[in-house]
Coordinates of N, CA and C in Angstrom, one line a residue:
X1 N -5.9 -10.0 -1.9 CA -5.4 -8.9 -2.7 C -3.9 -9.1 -3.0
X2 N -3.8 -9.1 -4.5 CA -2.1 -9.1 -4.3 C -1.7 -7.8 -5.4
X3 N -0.4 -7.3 -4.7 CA 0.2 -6.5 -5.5 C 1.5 -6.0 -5.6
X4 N 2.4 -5.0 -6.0 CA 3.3 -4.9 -5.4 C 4.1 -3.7 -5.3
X5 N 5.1 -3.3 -4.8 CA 5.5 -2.0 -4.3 C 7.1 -2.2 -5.0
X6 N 7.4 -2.1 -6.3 CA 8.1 -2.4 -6.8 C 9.5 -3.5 -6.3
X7 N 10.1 -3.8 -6.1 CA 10.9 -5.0 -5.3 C 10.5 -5.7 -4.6
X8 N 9.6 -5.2 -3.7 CA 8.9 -6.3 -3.0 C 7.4 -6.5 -3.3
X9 N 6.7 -7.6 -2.7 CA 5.2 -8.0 -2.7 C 4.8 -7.6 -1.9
X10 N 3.4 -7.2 -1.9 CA 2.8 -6.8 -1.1 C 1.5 -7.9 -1.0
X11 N 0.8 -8.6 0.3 CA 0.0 -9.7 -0.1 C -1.1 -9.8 1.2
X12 N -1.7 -9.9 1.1 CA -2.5 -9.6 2.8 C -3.2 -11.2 2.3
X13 N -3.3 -11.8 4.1 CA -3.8 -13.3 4.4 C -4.5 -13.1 5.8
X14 N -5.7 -14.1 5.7 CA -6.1 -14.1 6.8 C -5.7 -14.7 7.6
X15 N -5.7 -14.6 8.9 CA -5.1 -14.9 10.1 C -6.1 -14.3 11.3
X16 N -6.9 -15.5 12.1 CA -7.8 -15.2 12.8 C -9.0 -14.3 13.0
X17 N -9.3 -14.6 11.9 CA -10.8 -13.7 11.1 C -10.4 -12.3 10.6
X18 N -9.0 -11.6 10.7 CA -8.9 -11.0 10.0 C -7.6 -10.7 8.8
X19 N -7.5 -9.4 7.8 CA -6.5 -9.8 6.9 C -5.5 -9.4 7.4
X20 N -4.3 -9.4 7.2 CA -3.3 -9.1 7.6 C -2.6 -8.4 6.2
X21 N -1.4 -7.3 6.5 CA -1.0 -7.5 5.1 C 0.9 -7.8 5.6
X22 N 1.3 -8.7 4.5 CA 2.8 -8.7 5.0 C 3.4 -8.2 3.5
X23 N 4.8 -8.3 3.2 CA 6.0 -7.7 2.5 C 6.9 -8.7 2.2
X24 N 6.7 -9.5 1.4 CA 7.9 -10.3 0.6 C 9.0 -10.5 -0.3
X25 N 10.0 -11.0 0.2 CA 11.0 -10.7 -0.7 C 12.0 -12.1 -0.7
X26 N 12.3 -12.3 -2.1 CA 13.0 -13.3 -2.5 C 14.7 -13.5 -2.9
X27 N 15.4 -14.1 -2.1 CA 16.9 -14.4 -2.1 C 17.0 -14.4 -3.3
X28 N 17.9 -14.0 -3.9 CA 18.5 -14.4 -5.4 C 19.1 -15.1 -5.3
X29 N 19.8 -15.6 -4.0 CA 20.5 -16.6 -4.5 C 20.0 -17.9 -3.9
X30 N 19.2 -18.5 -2.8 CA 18.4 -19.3 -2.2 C 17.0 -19.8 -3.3
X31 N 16.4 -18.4 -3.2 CA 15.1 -18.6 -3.8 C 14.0 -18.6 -2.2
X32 N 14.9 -18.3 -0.5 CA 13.7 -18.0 0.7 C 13.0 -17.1 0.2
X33 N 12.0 -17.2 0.9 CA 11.0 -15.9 0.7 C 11.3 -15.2 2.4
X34 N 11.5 -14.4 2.3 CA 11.4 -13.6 3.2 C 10.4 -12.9 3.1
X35 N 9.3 -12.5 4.9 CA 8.2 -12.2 4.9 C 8.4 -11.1 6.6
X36 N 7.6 -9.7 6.1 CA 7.9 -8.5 6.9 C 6.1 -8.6 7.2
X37 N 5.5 -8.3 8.5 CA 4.6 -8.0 8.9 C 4.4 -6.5 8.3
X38 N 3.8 -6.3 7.8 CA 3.0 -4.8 7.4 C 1.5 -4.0 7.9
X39 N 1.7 -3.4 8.8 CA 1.4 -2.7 10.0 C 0.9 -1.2 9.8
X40 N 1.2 -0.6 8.2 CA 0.8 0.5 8.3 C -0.5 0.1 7.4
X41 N -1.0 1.4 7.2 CA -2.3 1.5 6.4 C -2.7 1.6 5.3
X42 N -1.5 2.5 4.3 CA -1.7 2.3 3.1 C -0.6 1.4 2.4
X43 N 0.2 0.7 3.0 CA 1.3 -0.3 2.4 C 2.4 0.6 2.2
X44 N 3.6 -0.5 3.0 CA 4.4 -0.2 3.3 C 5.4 1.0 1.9
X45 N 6.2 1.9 2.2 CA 7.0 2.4 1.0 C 8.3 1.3 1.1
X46 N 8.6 1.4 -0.3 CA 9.6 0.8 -0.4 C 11.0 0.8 0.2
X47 N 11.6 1.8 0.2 CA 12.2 2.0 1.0 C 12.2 2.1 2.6
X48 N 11.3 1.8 3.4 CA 11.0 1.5 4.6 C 11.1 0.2 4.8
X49 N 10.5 -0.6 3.7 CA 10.5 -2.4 3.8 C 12.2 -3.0 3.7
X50 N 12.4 -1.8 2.4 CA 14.2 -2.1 2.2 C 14.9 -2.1 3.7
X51 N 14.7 -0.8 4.5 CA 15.2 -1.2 6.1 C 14.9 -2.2 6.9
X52 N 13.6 -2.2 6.8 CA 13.0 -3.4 7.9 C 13.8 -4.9 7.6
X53 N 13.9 -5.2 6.6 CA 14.4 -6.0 6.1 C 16.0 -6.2 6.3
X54 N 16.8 -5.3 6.2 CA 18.2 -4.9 5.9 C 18.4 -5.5 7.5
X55 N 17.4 -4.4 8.3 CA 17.6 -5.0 9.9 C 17.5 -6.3 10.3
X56 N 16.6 -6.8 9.5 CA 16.3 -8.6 10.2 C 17.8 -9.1 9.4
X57 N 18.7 -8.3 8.8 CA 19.7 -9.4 8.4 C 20.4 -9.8 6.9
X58 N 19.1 -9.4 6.0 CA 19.2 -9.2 4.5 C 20.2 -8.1 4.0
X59 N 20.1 -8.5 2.5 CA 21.0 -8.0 2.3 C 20.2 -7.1 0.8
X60 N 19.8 -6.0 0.6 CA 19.4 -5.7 -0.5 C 20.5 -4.8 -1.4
X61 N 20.2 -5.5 -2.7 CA 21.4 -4.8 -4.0 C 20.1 -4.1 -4.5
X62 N 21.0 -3.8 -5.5 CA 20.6 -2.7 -6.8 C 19.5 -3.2 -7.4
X63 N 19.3 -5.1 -7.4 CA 18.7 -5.4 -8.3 C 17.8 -6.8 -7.5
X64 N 16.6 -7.0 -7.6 CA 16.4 -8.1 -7.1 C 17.2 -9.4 -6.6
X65 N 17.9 -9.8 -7.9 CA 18.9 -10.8 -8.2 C 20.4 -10.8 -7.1
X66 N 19.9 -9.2 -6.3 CA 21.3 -9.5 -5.4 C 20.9 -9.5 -4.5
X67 N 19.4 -10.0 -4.3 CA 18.7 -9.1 -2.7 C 18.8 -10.9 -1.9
X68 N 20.0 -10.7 -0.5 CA 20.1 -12.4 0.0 C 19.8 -12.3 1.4
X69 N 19.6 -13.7 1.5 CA 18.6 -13.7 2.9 C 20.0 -13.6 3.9
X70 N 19.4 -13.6 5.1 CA 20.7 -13.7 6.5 C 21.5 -14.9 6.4
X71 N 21.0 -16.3 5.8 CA 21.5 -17.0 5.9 C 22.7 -16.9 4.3
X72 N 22.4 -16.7 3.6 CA 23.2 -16.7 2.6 C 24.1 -15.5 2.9
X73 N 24.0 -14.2 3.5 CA 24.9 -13.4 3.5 C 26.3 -14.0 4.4
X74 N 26.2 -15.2 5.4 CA 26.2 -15.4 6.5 C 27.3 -16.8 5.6
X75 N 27.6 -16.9 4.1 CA 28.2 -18.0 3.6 C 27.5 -19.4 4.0
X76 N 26.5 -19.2 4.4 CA 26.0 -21.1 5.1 C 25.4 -21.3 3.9
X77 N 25.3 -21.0 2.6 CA 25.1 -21.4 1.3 C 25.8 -21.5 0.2
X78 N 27.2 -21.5 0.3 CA 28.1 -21.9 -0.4 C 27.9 -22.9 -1.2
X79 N 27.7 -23.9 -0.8 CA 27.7 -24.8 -1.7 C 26.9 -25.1 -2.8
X80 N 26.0 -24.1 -2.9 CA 24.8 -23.6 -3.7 C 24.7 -22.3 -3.9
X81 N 25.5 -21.8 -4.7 CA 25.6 -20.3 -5.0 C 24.9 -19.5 -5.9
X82 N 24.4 -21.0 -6.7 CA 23.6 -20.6 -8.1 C 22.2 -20.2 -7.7
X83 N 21.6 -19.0 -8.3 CA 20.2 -19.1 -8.2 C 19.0 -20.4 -8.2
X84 N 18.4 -20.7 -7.4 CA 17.5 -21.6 -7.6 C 16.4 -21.0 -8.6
X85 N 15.8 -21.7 -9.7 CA 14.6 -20.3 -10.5 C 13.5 -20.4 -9.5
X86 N 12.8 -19.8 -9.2 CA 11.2 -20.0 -8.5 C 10.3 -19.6 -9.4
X87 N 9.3 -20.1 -9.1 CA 8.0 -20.4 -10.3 C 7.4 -18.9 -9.4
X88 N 6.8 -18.0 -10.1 CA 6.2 -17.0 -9.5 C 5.3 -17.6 -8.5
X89 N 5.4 -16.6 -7.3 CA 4.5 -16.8 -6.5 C 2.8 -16.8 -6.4
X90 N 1.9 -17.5 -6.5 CA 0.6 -18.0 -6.6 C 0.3 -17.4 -5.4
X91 N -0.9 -16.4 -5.0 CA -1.4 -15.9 -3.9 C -2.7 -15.9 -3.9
X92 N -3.6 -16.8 -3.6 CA -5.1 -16.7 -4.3 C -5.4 -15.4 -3.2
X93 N -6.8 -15.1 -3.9 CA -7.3 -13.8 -3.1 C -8.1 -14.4 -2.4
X94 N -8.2 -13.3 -1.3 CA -9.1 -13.5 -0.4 C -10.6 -14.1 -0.4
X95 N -11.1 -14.7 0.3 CA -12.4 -15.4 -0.1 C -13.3 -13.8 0.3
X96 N -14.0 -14.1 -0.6 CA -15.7 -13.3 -0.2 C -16.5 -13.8 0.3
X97 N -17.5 -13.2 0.7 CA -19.1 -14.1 1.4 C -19.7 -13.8 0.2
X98 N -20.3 -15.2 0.3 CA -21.7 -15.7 -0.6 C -22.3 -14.9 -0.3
X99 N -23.6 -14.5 -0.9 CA -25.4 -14.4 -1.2 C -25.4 -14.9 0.5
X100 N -25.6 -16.2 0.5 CA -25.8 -17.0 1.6 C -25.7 -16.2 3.1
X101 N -24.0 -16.3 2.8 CA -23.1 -15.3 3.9 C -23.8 -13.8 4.5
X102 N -23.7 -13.4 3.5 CA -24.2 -12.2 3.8 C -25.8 -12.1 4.1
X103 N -26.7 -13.0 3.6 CA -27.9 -13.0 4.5 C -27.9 -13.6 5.9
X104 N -27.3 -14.6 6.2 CA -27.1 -14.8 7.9 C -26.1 -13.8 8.6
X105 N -25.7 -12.9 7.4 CA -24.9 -11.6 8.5 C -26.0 -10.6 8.5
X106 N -27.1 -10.5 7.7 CA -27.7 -9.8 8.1 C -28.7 -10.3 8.7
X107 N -29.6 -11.1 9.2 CA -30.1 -11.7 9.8 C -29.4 -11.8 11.2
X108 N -28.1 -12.0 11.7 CA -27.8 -11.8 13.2 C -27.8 -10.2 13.0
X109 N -27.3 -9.2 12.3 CA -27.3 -8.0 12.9 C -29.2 -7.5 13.1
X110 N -29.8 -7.9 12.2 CA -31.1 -7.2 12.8 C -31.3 -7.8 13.9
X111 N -31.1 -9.1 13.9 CA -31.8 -9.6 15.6 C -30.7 -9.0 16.9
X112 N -29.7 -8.8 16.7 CA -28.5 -8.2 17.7 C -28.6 -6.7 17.9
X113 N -28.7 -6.0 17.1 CA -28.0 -4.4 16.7 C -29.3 -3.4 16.8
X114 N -29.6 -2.8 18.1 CA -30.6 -1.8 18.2 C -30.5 -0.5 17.6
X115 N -30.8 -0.8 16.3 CA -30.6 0.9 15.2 C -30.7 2.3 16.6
X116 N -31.7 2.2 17.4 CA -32.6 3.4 18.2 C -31.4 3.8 18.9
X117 N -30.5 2.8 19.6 CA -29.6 3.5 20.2 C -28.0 3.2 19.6
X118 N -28.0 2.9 18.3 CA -26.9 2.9 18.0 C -25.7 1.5 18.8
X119 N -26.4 0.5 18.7 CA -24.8 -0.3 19.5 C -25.5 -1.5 19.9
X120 N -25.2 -2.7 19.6 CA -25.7 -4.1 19.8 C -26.0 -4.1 21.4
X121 N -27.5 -4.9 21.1 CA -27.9 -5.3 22.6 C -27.0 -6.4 23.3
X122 N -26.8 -6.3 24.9 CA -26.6 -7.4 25.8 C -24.8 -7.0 25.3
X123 N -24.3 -8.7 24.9 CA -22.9 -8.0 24.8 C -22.4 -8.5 23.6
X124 N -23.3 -8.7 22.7 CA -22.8 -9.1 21.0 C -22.2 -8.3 20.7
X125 N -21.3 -7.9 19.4 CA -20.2 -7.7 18.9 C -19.8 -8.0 17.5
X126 N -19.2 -7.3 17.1 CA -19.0 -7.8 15.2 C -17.9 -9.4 15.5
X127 N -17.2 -9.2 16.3 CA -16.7 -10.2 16.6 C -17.4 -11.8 17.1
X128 N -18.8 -11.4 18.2 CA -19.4 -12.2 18.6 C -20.1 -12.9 17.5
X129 N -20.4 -11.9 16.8 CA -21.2 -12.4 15.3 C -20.8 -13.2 14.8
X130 N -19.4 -12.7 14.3 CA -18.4 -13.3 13.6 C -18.2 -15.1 14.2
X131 N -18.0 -15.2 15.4 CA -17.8 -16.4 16.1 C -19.3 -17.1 16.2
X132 N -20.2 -17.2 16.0 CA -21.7 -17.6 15.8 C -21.4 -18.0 14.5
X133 N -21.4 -17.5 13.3 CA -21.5 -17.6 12.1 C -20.4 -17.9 11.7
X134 N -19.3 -18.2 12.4 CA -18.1 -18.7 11.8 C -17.9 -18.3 10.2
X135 N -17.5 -16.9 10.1 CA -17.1 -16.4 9.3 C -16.4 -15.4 9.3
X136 N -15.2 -14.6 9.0 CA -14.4 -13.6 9.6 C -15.2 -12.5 9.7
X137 N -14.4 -11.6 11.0 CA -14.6 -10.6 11.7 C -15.4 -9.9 10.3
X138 N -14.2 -9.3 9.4 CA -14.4 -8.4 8.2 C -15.7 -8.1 8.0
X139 N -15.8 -9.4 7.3 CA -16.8 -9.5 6.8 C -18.6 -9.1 7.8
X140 N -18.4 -9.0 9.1 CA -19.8 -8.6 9.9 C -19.8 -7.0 10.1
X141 N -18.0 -6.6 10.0 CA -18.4 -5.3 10.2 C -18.3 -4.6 8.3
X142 N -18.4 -5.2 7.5 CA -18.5 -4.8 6.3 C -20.0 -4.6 6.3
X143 N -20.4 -5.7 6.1 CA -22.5 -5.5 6.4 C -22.8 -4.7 7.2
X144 N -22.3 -4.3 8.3 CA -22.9 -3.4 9.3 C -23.0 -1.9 8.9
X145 N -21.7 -1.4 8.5 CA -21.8 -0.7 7.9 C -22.5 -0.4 6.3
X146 N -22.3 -1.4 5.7 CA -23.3 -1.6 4.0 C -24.5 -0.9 4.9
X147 N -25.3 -1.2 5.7 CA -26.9 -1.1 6.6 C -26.7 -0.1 6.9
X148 N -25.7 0.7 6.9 CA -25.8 1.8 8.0 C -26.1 2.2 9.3
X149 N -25.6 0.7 10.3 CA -25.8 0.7 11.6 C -25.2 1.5 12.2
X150 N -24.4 1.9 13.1 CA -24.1 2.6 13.9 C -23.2 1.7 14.3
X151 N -21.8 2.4 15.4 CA -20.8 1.6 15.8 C -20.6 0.1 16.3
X152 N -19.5 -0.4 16.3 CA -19.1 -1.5 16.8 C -19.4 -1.6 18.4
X153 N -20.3 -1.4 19.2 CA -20.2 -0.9 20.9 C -21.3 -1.7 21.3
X154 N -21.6 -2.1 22.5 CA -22.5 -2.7 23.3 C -23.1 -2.4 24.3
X155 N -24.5 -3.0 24.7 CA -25.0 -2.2 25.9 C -23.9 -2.8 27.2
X156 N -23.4 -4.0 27.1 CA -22.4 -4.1 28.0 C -21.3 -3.5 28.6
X157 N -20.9 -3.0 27.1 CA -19.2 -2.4 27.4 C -20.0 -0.6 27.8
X158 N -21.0 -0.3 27.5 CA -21.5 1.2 27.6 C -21.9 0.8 29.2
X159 N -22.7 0.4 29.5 CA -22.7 0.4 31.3 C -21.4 0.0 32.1
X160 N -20.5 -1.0 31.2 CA -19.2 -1.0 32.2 C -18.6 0.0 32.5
X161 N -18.6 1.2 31.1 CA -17.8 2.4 30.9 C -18.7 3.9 32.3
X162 N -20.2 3.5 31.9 CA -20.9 4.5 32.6 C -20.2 4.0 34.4
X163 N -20.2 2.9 34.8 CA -20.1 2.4 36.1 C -18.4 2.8 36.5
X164 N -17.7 3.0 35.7 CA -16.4 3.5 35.9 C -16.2 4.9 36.0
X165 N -16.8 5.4 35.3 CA -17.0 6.9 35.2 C -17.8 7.3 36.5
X166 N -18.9 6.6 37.0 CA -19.2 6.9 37.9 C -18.5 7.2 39.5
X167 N -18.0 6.0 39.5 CA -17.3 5.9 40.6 C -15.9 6.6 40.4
X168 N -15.4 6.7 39.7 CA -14.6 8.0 39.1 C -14.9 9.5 39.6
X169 N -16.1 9.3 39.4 CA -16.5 10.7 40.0 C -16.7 10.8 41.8
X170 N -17.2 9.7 41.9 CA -17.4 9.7 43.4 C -16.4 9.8 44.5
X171 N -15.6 8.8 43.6 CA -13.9 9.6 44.1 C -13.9 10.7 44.4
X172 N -13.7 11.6 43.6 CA -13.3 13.1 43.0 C -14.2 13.2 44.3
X173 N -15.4 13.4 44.1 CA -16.6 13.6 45.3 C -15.8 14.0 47.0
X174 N -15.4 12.3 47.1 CA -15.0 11.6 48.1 C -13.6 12.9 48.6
X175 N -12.8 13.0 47.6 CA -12.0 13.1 47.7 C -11.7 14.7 48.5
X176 N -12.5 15.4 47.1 CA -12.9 16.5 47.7 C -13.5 17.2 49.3
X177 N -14.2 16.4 49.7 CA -14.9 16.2 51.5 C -13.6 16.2 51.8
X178 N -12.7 15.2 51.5 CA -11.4 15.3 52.7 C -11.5 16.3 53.0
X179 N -10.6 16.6 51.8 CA -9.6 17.5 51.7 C -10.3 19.4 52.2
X180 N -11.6 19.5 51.7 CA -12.2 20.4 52.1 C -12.3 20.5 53.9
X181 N -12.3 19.4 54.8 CA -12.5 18.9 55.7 C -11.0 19.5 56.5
X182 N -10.3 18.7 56.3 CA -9.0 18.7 56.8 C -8.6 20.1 56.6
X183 N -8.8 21.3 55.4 CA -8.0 22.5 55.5 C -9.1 23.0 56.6
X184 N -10.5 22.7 56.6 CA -11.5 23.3 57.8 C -10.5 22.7 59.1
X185 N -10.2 22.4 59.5 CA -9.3 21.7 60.8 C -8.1 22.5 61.3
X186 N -7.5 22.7 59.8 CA -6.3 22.9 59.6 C -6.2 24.3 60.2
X187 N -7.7 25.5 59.3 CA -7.6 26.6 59.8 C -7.6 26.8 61.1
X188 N -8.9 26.3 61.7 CA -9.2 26.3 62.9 C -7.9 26.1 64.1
X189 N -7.0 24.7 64.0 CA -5.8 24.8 65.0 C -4.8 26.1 64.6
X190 N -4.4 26.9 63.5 CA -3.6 27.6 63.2 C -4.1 29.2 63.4
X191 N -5.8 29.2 63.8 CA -6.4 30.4 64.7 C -5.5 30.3 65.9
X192 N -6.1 28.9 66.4 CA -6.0 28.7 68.1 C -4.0 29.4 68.2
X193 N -3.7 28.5 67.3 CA -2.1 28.6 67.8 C -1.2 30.3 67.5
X194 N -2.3 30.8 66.7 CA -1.8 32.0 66.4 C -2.2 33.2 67.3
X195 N -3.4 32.7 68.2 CA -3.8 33.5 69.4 C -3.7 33.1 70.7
X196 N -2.6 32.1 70.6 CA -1.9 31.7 72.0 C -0.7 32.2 72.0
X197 N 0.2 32.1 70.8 CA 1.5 33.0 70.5 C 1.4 34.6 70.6
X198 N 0.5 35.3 70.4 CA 0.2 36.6 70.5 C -0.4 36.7 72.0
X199 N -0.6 36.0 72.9 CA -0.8 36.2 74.0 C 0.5 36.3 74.8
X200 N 1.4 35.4 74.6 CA 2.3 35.2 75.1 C 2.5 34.4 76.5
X201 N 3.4 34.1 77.1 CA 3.1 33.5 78.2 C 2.7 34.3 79.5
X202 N 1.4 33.6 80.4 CA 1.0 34.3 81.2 C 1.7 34.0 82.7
X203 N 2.6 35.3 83.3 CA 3.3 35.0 84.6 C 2.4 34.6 85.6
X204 N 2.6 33.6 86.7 CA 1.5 33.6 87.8 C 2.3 34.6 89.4
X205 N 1.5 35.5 89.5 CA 1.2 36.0 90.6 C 2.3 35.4 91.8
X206 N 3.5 35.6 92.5 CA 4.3 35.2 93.4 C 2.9 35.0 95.0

């Protein structure tokens, strides 16, 4: 996908099965591209990228043509002061899955993904999928949901979670006996010592 947020680009790339989106911006007077990781959800506002950027060092004007990288603000480009032109930036879009693609994505999720209880058997994963079929993450949990499976979750990670919780509670359990235990103790010595003090000491007989 490409587009842009008026001064800067906006451009998402894959990177380890999935997309990323970053925030580009070009030196007027270099022609660097400077590149911001973009991290929120609906793409960055402009004025937020203008900081992020300002911070790593840049320099943004009024107008594209004044916007310079850290190294140029920095004079280490004097001797080239003049704009370099740059040929617009070329960003091909992201690939899609084939016909193909999408029938061996749906062919691992029926054999993987138990509709009845909602959440892939054993310890598959949109990920595991993904790595079998060597094709990005995206793209397994796009089909999953197209099918209307039910969450990304496993019978693995659901019994790890039940077996934590359990013993969680047994603690608590555990914990509780002490402590129940110990104030039983506690009362009992502070009877004894509160009806030896009220006795007082007993004189012996000359």
């Amino acid at each position: 996908m490409k587009g842009s947020t008026r001064r800067f680009q906006s451009v998402s790339e894959l990177e380890a099965g999935a997309y990323r989106r970053f925030q580009l911006v070009a030196c007027g007077a270099c022609g660097f591209i400077g590149r911001l990781h973009d991290a929120t959800a609906t793409g960055m506002p402009p004025e937020l990228a203008k900081r992020k950027f300002q911070q790593m060092g840049w320099s943004i004007g009024q107008k594209a043509s004044q916007d310079h990288c850290p190294r140029c603000v920095e004079g280490r480009a004097k001797s080239n002061p003049k704009p370099v032109p740059q040929e617009p930036m070329m960003v091909e879009p992201p690939r899609q899955p084939t016909l193909d693609d999408r029938r061996r994505i749906r062919e691992a999720l029926f054999a993987h993904y138990d509709e009845e209880s909602g959440r892939y058997s054993k310890a598959h994963s949109d990920r595991s999928v993904a790595a079998a079929l060597k094709v990005p993450f995206a793209w397994v949990s796009q089909v999953r949901e197209a099918l209307g499976f039910g969450p990304d979750r496993n019978e693995a990670a659901d019994a790890w979670h039940g077996e934590i919780k359990a013993i969680r509670e047994a603690i608590k359990v555990a914990q509780d006996e002490v402590l129940a235990d110990a104030a039983g103790r506690f009362d009992a010595l502070d009877k004894r010592l509160s009806a030896l003090e009220r006795s007082g000491v007993k004189e012996t007989a000359a």
